[in-house]
Short mmCIF file of C-alpha atoms in Angstrom, two decimals:
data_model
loop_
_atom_site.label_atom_id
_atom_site.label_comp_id
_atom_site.label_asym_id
_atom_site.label_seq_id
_atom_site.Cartn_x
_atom_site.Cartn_y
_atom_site.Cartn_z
CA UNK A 25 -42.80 128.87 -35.95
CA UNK A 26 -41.15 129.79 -33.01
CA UNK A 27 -44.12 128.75 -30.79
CA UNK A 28 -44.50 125.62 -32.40
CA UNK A 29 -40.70 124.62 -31.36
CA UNK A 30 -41.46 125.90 -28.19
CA UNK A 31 -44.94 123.89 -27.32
CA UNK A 32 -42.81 120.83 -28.80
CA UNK A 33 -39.96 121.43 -26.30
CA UNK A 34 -42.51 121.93 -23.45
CA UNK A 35 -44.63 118.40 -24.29
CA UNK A 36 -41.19 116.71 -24.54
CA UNK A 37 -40.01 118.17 -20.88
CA UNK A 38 -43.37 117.15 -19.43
CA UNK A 39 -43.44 113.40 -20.55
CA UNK A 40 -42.79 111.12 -17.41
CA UNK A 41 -39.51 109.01 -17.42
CA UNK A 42 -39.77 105.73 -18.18
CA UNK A 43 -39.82 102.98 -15.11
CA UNK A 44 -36.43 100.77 -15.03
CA UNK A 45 -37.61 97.32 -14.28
CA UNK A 46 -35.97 95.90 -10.84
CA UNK A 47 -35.66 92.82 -8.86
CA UNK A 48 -36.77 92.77 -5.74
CA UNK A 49 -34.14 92.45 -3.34
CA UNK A 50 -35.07 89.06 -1.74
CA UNK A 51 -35.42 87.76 -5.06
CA UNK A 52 -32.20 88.85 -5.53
CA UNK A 53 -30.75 87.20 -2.70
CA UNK A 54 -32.32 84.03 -3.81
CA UNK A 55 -30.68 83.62 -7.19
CA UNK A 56 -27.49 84.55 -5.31
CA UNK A 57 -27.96 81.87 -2.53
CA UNK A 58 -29.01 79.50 -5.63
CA UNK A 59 -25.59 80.36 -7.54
CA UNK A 60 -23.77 79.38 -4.56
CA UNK A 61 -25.27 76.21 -3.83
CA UNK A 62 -25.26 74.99 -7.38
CA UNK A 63 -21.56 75.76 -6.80
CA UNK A 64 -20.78 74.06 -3.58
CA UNK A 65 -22.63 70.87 -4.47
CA UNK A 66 -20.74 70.73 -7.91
CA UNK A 67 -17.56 71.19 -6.13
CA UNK A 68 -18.55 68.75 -3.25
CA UNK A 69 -19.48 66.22 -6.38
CA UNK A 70 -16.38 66.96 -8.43
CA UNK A 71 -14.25 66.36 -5.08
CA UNK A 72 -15.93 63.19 -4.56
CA UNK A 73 -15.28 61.33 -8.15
CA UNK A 74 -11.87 62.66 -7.64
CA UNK A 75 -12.00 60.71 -4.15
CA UNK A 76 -14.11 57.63 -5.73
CA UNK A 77 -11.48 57.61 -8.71
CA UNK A 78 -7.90 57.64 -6.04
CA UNK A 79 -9.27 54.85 -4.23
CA UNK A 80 -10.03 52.53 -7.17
CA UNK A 81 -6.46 53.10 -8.61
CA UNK A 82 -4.91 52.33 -4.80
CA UNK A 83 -7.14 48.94 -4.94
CA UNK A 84 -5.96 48.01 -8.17
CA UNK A 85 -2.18 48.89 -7.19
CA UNK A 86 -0.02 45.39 -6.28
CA UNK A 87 3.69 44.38 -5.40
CA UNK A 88 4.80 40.64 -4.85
CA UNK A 89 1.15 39.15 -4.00
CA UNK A 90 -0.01 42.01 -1.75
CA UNK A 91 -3.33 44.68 -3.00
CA UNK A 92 -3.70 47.98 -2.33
CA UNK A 93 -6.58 48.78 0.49
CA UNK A 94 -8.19 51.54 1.86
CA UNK A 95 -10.71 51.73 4.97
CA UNK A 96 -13.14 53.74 5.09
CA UNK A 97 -15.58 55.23 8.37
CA UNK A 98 -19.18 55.57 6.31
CA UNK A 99 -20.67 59.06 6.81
CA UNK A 100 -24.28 60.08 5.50
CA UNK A 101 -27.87 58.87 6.29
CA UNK A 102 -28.66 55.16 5.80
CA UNK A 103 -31.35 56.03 3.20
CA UNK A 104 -28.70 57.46 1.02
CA UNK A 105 -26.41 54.61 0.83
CA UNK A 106 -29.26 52.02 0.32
CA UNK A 107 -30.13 54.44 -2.96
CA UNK A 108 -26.20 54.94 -4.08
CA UNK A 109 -25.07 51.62 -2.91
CA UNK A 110 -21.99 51.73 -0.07
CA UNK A 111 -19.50 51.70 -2.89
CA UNK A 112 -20.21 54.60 -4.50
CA UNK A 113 -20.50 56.16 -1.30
CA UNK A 114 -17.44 55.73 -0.66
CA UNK A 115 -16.52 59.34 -2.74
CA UNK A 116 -18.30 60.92 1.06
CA UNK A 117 -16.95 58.61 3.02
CA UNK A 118 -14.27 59.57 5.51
CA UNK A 119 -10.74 57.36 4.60
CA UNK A 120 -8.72 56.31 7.97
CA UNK A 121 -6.77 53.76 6.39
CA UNK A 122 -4.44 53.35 2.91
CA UNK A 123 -2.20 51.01 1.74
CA UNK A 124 -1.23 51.37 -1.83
CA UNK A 125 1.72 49.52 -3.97
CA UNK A 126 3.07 51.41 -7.18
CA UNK A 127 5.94 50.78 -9.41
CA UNK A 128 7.36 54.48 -9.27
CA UNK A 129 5.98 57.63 -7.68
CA UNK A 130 2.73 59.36 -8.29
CA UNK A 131 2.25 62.76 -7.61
CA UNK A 132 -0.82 63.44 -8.50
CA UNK A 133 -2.27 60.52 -6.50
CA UNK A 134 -0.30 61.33 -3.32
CA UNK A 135 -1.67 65.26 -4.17
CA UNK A 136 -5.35 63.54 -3.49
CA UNK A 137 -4.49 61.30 0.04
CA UNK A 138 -2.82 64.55 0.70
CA UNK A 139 -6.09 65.50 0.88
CA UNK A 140 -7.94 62.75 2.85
CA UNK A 141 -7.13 64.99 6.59
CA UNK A 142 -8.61 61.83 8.43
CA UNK A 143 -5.86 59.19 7.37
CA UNK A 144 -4.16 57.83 10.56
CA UNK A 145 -2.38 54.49 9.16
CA UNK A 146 -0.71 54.89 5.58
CA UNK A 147 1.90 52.61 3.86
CA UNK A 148 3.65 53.08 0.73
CA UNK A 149 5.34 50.59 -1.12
CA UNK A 150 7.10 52.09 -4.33
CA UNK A 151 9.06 49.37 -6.56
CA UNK A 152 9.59 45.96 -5.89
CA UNK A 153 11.04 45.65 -2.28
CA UNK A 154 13.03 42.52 -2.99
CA UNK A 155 14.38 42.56 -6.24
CA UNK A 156 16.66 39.86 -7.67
CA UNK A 157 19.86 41.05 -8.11
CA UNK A 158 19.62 42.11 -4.34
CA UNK A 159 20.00 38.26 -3.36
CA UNK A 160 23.18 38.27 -5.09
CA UNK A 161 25.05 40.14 -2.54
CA UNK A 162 27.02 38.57 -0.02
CA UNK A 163 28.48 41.70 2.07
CA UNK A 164 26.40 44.90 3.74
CA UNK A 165 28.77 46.76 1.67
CA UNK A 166 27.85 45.95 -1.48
CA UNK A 167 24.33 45.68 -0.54
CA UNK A 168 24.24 49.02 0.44
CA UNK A 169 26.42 49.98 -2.98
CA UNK A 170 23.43 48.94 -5.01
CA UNK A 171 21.16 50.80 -2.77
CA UNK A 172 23.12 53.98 -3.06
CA UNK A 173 23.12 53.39 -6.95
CA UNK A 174 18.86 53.14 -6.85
CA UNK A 175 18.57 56.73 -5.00
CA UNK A 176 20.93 57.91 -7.20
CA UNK A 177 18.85 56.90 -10.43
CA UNK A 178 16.22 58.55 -8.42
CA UNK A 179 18.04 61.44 -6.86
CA UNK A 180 15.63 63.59 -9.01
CA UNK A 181 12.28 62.39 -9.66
CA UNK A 182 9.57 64.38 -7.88
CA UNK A 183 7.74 61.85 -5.27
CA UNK A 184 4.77 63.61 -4.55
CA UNK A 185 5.47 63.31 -0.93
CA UNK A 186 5.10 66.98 0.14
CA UNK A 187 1.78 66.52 -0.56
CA UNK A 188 1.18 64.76 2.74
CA UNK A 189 2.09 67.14 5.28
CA UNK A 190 -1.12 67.82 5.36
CA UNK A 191 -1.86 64.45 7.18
CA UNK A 192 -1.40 65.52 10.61
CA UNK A 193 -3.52 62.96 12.52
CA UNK A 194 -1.04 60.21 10.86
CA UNK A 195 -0.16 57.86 13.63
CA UNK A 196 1.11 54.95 11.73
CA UNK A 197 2.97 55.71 8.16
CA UNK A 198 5.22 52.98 6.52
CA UNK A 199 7.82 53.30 3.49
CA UNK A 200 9.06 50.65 1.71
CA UNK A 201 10.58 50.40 -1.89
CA UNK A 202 13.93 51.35 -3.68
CA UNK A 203 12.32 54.17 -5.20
CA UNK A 204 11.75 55.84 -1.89
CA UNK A 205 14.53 58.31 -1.12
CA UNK A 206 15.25 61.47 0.65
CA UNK A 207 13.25 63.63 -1.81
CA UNK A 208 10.44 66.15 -0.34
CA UNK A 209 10.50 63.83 3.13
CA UNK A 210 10.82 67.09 5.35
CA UNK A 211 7.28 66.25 5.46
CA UNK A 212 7.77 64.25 8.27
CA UNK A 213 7.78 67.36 10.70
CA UNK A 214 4.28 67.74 9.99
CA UNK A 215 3.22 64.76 11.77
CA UNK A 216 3.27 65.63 15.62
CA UNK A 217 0.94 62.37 16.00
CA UNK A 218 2.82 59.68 14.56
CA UNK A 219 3.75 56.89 17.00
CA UNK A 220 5.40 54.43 14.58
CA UNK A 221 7.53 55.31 11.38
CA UNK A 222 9.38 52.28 9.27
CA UNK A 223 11.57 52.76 6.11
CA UNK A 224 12.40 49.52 5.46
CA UNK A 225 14.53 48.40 2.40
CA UNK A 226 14.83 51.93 1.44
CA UNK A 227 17.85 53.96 0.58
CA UNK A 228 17.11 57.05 2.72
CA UNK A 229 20.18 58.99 4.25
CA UNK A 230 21.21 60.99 7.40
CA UNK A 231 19.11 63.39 5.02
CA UNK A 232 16.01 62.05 6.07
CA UNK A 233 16.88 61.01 9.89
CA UNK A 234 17.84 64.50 11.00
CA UNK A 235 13.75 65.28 10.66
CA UNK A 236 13.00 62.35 13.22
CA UNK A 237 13.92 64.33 16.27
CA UNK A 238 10.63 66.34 15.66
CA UNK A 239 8.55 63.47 16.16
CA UNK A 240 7.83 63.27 19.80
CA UNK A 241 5.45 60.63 19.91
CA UNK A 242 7.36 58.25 18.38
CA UNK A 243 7.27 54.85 19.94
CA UNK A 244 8.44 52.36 16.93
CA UNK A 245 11.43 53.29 14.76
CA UNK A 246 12.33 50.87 11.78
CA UNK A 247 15.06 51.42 9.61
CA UNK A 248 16.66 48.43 8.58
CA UNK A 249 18.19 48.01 5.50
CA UNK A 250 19.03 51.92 4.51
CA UNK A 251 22.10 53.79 4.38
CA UNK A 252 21.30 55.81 7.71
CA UNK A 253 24.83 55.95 9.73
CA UNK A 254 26.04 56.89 13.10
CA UNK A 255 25.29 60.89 12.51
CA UNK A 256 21.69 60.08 11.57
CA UNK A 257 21.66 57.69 14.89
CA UNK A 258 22.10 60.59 17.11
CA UNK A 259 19.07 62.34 16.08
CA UNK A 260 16.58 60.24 18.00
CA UNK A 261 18.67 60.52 21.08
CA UNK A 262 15.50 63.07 22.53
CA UNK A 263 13.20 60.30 21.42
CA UNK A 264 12.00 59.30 24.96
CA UNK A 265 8.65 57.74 24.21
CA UNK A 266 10.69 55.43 21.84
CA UNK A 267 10.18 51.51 22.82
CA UNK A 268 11.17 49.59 19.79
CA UNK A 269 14.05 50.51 16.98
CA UNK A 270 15.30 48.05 14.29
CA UNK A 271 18.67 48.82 12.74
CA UNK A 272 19.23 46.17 10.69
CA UNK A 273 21.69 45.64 7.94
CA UNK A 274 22.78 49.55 8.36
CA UNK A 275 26.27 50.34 8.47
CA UNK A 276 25.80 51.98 12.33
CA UNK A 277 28.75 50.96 14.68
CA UNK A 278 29.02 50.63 18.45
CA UNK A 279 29.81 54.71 18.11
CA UNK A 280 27.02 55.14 16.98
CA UNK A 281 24.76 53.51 19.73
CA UNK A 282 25.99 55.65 22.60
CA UNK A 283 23.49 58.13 21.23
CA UNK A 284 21.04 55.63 22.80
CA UNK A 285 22.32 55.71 25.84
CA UNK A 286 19.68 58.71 26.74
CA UNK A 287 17.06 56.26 25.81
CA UNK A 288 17.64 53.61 28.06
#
């Protein structure tokens, strides 16, 4: 009995372990480089619809007669776009140039031309930038009343602006609209290339003007019709590329000009 167990025990020890079934490791490697890819080129797809989609919605935008545009600089090989058509290339393309017109803020649409690192020219219209009871104003006081009354509405209503500091070959950005106020526009110190800067018809403070002295470059400075004042004046005085500055209906006095005196 004993010898039985023990030729049993013996046979068992002697049987050869059984072979694990491997990859090679190249094989390996090539399903990994074949994850990766399918990943990148899903991404690179997914970023382009998202691209595609942004500049369809700034096309359709609009404000008293004028259409939102956006120029393009085609990239790819000429085969491609003769396949996909140029305007559904335009989700590779690289964007240089967007003007878009919309009611209120949009975040999430500023979040994608936030994104678009080749932009140099960008305008932004938000609201109607004459409205009616505007004309019914006879005094720069009252005109800027109502204006102080709009950024108040708006005082709190994220803008989606921060989103653009990462635009830093901007060299032409434009803001117009009653709905544009001091909110997340410290983003202007991101834009060490920007020649000309205009807030026009916009109720932006002394808030906003105290980031202009980081813009070097500047050449053209509009900002007529917003509540900037004398204080706000004296933070271009190191401006000394600056050529042109419109101060129109603003409430800045005589004072406030000798802080161009360094200019001149």
């Amino acid at each position: 009995m004993s010898e039985a167990f023990a030729d049993t025990a013996a046979s068992s020890t002697d049987k050869p372990p059984r072979r694990r079934w491997r990859l090679p490791l190249a094989v390996k490697m090539c399903v990994v480089l074949l994850v990766l890819l399918t990943i990148a080129g899903g991404w690179i797809i997914w970023r382009g619809y998202r691209q595609l989609a942004a500049i369809e919605q700034i096309e359709r935008s609009k404000s008293n007669g004028f259409k939102g545009e956006v120029k393009c600089e085609p990239i790819g090989p000429a085969w491609l776009r003769g396949q996909m058509g140029a305007d559904r290339m335009r989700m590779f393309d690289r964007v240089t140039d967007v003007g878009c017109y919309l009611e209120s803020p949009n975040p999430e649409l500023f979040r994608e031309i936030g994104n678009w690192s080749d932009v140099v020219r960008l305008q932004i219209i938000l609201g109607e930038t004459h409205e009616t009871e505007f004309f019914e104003v006879n005094t720069l006081a009252d005109f800027q009343q109502l204006q102080s009354e709009r950024a108040e509405q708006n005082r709190e209503t994220e803008t989606g602006f921060k989103h653009l500091r990462r635009l830093t070959q901007l060299k032409r950005l434009s803001f117009q609209g009653l709905s544009v106020t001091d909110r997340e526009l410290d983003a202007l110190e991101n834009f060490p290339n920007l020649t000309h800067l205009s807030f026009e018809f916009t109720p932006i403070t002394d808030a906003t003007a105290r980031h202009f002295s980081k813009l070097k470059k500047l050449e053209v400075l509009r900002i007529s019709e917003t509540l900037i004042t004398d204080e706000g004046l004296g933070h271009i005085s190191g401006l000394n590329q600056l050529k042109t500055l419109d101060l129109r209906r603003t409430s800045i006095t005589d004072a406030g000009l000798k802080h161009l005196q360094a200019l001149t």
